Amino acid sequence: MPDGSRGREQWESRMGFILATVGSAVGLGNVWRFPTMVARSGGGAFLLIYGAVVLVIGIPLMMAELAMGRGSGRGVVGAFRTLRAGPWWVAGVLASAAVFLILSYYSVIAGWTLLYTALGAAGNLRGMQVAAMEQMFNHVTGGTVLPVVGQVCFVVLSCTVAYFGVSEGIERWGRILLPAIVLLLLLLMGRVILLPGAVDGIMWFLRPDFTQLSVSVSLEAVGQVFFSFSLGMGAVLTYGSYLSRRDDIGNNAIIIAFADVLIAVLAGLVVISALYAFDIDPEVGFGLVFVALPAVFNTLAFSAFWNAAFFLSLSFAAMTSLVSFLEVINAIAMEELGWPRRLVVPLVGLGTVVAGLPSALARGALQDIVLWDRDIMDAVDALTSSALLPLSGLLTVIYVGWVWTARDAAREIAGERPLSQWMKLWMVIIKYIAPLALTYILLAGIVS
Ligand code: PFF
């Protein structure tokens, strides 16, 4: 529905906006990074740090991005230019470059989840133990055709959602996919909790071990909040640009943040209790999701069903996130070039597939290419999450706090109401605390 005053598309309902934004936040990051991080970094003690980072940096930054979006009514490049004229639009270009890079490899992993959903449902994973699952993983991700097919299918599906626009596409599908993710995870949880030893696994997952806490663990927590909340890339900003003046930014940000954390913890409980019941060490990354977990599900009756349910929930989570990545670029292209959505979406989809080819082939035909000791996909991931995202987040807070000014941003958030004590605290966070924390992370990331 276009906004009469600005001719911009808008969310149909508050609930639709919340579900779509939680959909952007809940993604592969929740299922494969969060549980391992908690398990290795002090369990309940890490959760306390994570919670503090969510409150002090995550929610205030989400409010800042939503305010920039709604205040400007523009995508990430236009927002920087519209709120204050000057060279700051370059920060928007940086954010969109980061998004495009992440989009390229995220779509490849998303393609794997789609392939695994099909393999699981067809019963092709049935009976395989860890070694066989490893071979299967290398076969699926190391070939030339399969990873590209998976990625193309995933991008086509995501572009189909984006093609129908904000309310008819993104919002409508968010309303279906997000509840489906939660239901599937609850279903898996219901089954996994019945495994002998699962309850011990949950206790182990949540046990507070304060000896594991360190500065670097806190930095990891900040990085994870960034990635998980989709911050620093203009995704939340772009979704905020489709908000109406009536919507309460503070309340919405709190709900979205809590929903993302709850779903991450739910995914953590499923993953960790399943692994614990089988005495498998929760290692980070692909091995966890594509090798260890399916091997665990294979020990259950109806294993094809459990594998398919797990990979389907992952595919849905990846899709709602990918749609938000795409929308960052779509919004920029529609505004800056004046092209219609029906032309922009297929072009952005094509660009994503082409940009993703090196990552799709990183474990196969291009495996000999090594950058910073990593294959291409891991190198792009490291470049974006350790350098570009914190940099782009830092530029965003400096811009909101000092260029647009925290006061003007707070006015945008408060609307007609006078500035509350909470908003004054928010201004302090945006002006001082968040920039210092992000500078620190950026330097620590570069040094390490
Ligand atoms: N938040 C997503 C996840 O946790 O997997 C990743 C993500 C989506 C990051 C969209 C950034 C973004 F714009």
PDB file of N, CA and C in Angstrom, residues 198-235:
ATOM      1  N   ALA A 198      19.079 -35.765  27.114  1.00  0.00           N
ATOM      2  CA  ALA A 198      18.825 -34.447  26.530  1.00  0.00           C
ATOM      3  C   ALA A 198      18.691 -33.381  27.619  1.00  0.00           C
ATOM      4  N   VAL A 199      18.036 -33.748  28.722  1.00  0.00           N
ATOM      5  CA  VAL A 199      17.826 -32.755  29.774  1.00  0.00           C
ATOM      6  C   VAL A 199      19.170 -32.345  30.378  1.00  0.00           C
ATOM      7  N   ASP A 200      20.083 -33.327  30.524  1.00  0.00           N
ATOM      8  CA  ASP A 200      21.433 -32.977  30.998  1.00  0.00           C
ATOM      9  C   ASP A 200      22.088 -32.009  30.021  1.00  0.00           C
ATOM     10  N   GLY A 201      21.853 -32.237  28.734  1.00  0.00           N
ATOM     11  CA  GLY A 201      22.424 -31.360  27.705  1.00  0.00           C
ATOM     12  C   GLY A 201      21.925 -29.934  27.891  1.00  0.00           C
ATOM     13  N   ILE A 202      20.636 -29.805  28.189  1.00  0.00           N
ATOM     14  CA  ILE A 202      20.072 -28.462  28.377  1.00  0.00           C
ATOM     15  C   ILE A 202      20.701 -27.805  29.598  1.00  0.00           C
ATOM     16  N   MET A 203      20.851 -28.591  30.675  1.00  0.00           N
ATOM     17  CA  MET A 203      21.471 -28.031  31.884  1.00  0.00           C
ATOM     18  C   MET A 203      22.895 -27.588  31.570  1.00  0.00           C
ATOM     19  N   TRP A 204      23.589 -28.420  30.762  1.00  0.00           N
ATOM     20  CA  TRP A 204      24.964 -28.092  30.405  1.00  0.00           C
ATOM     21  C   TRP A 204      25.010 -26.833  29.552  1.00  0.00           C
ATOM     22  N   PHE A 205      24.051 -26.723  28.632  1.00  0.00           N
ATOM     23  CA  PHE A 205      23.963 -25.558  27.736  1.00  0.00           C
ATOM     24  C   PHE A 205      23.779 -24.277  28.555  1.00  0.00           C
ATOM     25  N   LEU A 206      22.959 -24.359  29.591  1.00  0.00           N
ATOM     26  CA  LEU A 206      22.610 -23.145  30.333  1.00  0.00           C
ATOM     27  C   LEU A 206      23.491 -22.906  31.563  1.00  0.00           C
ATOM     28  N   ARG A 207      24.347 -23.889  31.915  1.00  0.00           N
ATOM     29  CA  ARG A 207      25.104 -23.728  33.157  1.00  0.00           C
ATOM     30  C   ARG A 207      26.010 -22.499  33.052  1.00  0.00           C
ATOM     31  N   PRO A 208      26.012 -21.655  34.086  1.00  0.00           N
ATOM     32  CA  PRO A 208      26.868 -20.475  33.993  1.00  0.00           C
ATOM     33  C   PRO A 208      28.303 -20.809  34.382  1.00  0.00           C
ATOM     34  N   ASP A 209      29.235 -20.640  33.459  1.00  0.00           N
ATOM     35  CA  ASP A 209      30.643 -20.894  33.746  1.00  0.00           C
ATOM     36  C   ASP A 209      31.397 -19.587  33.522  1.00  0.00           C
ATOM     37  N   PHE A 210      31.584 -18.869  34.617  1.00  0.00           N
ATOM     38  CA  PHE A 210      32.143 -17.524  34.472  1.00  0.00           C
ATOM     39  C   PHE A 210      33.630 -17.531  34.116  1.00  0.00           C
ATOM     40  N   THR A 211      34.294 -18.686  34.266  1.00  0.00           N
ATOM     41  CA  THR A 211      35.727 -18.705  33.944  1.00  0.00           C
ATOM     42  C   THR A 211      35.955 -18.563  32.435  1.00  0.00           C
ATOM     43  N   GLN A 212      34.938 -18.864  31.639  1.00  0.00           N
ATOM     44  CA  GLN A 212      35.112 -18.781  30.176  1.00  0.00           C
ATOM     45  C   GLN A 212      35.002 -17.357  29.646  1.00  0.00           C
ATOM     46  N   LEU A 213      34.522 -16.458  30.492  1.00  0.00           N
ATOM     47  CA  LEU A 213      34.280 -15.105  29.982  1.00  0.00           C
ATOM     48  C   LEU A 213      35.598 -14.346  29.830  1.00  0.00           C
ATOM     49  N   SER A 214      35.683 -13.564  28.753  1.00  0.00           N
ATOM     50  CA  SER A 214      36.884 -12.759  28.527  1.00  0.00           C
ATOM     51  C   SER A 214      36.487 -11.618  27.606  1.00  0.00           C
ATOM     52  N   VAL A 215      37.441 -10.749  27.363  1.00  0.00           N
ATOM     53  CA  VAL A 215      37.139  -9.633  26.463  1.00  0.00           C
ATOM     54  C   VAL A 215      36.783 -10.170  25.084  1.00  0.00           C
ATOM     55  N   SER A 216      37.544 -11.177  24.641  1.00  0.00           N
ATOM     56  CA  SER A 216      37.272 -11.639  23.274  1.00  0.00           C
ATOM     57  C   SER A 216      35.909 -12.320  23.186  1.00  0.00           C
ATOM     58  N   VAL A 217      35.468 -12.949  24.278  1.00  0.00           N
ATOM     59  CA  VAL A 217      34.129 -13.538  24.256  1.00  0.00           C
ATOM     60  C   VAL A 217      33.069 -12.426  24.162  1.00  0.00           C
ATOM     61  N   SER A 218      33.319 -11.327  24.877  1.00  0.00           N
ATOM     62  CA  SER A 218      32.352 -10.224  24.796  1.00  0.00           C
ATOM     63  C   SER A 218      32.329  -9.635  23.386  1.00  0.00           C
ATOM     64  N   LEU A 219      33.501  -9.595  22.754  1.00  0.00           N
ATOM     65  CA  LEU A 219      33.538  -9.086  21.378  1.00  0.00           C
ATOM     66  C   LEU A 219      32.751 -10.001  20.451  1.00  0.00           C
ATOM     67  N   GLU A 220      32.922 -11.299  20.692  1.00  0.00           N
ATOM     68  CA  GLU A 220      32.157 -12.256  19.872  1.00  0.00           C
ATOM     69  C   GLU A 220      30.667 -12.031  20.055  1.00  0.00           C
ATOM     70  N   ALA A 221      30.288 -11.728  21.301  1.00  0.00           N
ATOM     71  CA  ALA A 221      28.866 -11.500  21.570  1.00  0.00           C
ATOM     72  C   ALA A 221      28.369 -10.298  20.776  1.00  0.00           C
ATOM     73  N   VAL A 222      29.180  -9.241  20.730  1.00  0.00           N
ATOM     74  CA  VAL A 222      28.749  -8.058  19.978  1.00  0.00           C
ATOM     75  C   VAL A 222      28.627  -8.399  18.491  1.00  0.00           C
ATOM     76  N   GLY A 223      29.626  -9.109  17.971  1.00  0.00           N
ATOM     77  CA  GLY A 223      29.589  -9.489  16.557  1.00  0.00           C
ATOM     78  C   GLY A 223      28.344 -10.316  16.252  1.00  0.00           C
ATOM     79  N   GLN A 224      28.035 -11.233  17.149  1.00  0.00           N
ATOM     80  CA  GLN A 224      26.880 -12.095  16.917  1.00  0.00           C
ATOM     81  C   GLN A 224      25.573 -11.293  16.985  1.00  0.00           C
ATOM     82  N   VAL A 225      25.483 -10.350  17.923  1.00  0.00           N
ATOM     83  CA  VAL A 225      24.264  -9.528  17.999  1.00  0.00           C
ATOM     84  C   VAL A 225      24.097  -8.756  16.688  1.00  0.00           C
ATOM     85  N   PHE A 226      25.193  -8.226  16.183  1.00  0.00           N
ATOM     86  CA  PHE A 226      25.148  -7.487  14.929  1.00  0.00           C
ATOM     87  C   PHE A 226      24.605  -8.330  13.795  1.00  0.00           C
ATOM     88  N   PHE A 227      25.254  -9.503  13.637  1.00  0.00           N
ATOM     89  CA  PHE A 227      24.871 -10.371  12.526  1.00  0.00           C
ATOM     90  C   PHE A 227      23.433 -10.843  12.706  1.00  0.00           C
ATOM     91  N   SER A 228      23.129 -11.254  13.947  1.00  0.00           N
ATOM     92  CA  SER A 228      21.814 -11.846  14.170  1.00  0.00           C
ATOM     93  C   SER A 228      20.694 -10.817  14.035  1.00  0.00           C
ATOM     94  N   PHE A 229      20.931  -9.606  14.490  1.00  0.00           N
ATOM     95  CA  PHE A 229      19.880  -8.582  14.373  1.00  0.00           C
ATOM     96  C   PHE A 229      19.875  -7.928  12.982  1.00  0.00           C
ATOM     97  N   SER A 230      20.717  -8.399  12.092  1.00  0.00           N
ATOM     98  CA  SER A 230      20.814  -7.827  10.731  1.00  0.00           C
ATOM     99  C   SER A 230      21.198  -6.353  10.758  1.00  0.00           C
ATOM    100  N   LEU A 231      22.069  -5.983  11.720  1.00  0.00           N
ATOM    101  CA  LEU A 231      22.418  -4.556  11.848  1.00  0.00           C
ATOM    102  C   LEU A 231      23.625  -4.201  10.990  1.00  0.00           C
ATOM    103  N   GLY A 232      23.766  -2.911  10.722  1.00  0.00           N
ATOM    104  CA  GLY A 232      24.960  -2.420  10.040  1.00  0.00           C
ATOM    105  C   GLY A 232      24.954  -2.641   8.545  1.00  0.00           C
ATOM    106  N   MET A 233      23.833  -3.125   8.013  1.00  0.00           N
ATOM    107  CA  MET A 233      23.805  -3.384   6.571  1.00  0.00           C
ATOM    108  C   MET A 233      22.631  -2.698   5.898  1.00  0.00           C
ATOM    109  N   GLY A 234      21.897  -1.951   6.669  1.00  0.00           N
ATOM    110  CA  GLY A 234      20.777  -1.257   6.057  1.00  0.00           C
ATOM    111  C   GLY A 234      19.519  -2.098   5.914  1.00  0.00           C
ATOM    112  N   ALA A 235      19.532  -3.341   6.409  1.00  0.00           N
ATOM    113  CA  ALA A 235      18.326  -4.161   6.245  1.00  0.00           C
ATOM    114  C   ALA A 235      17.215  -3.645   7.158  1.00  0.00           C
TER     115      ALA A 235
END
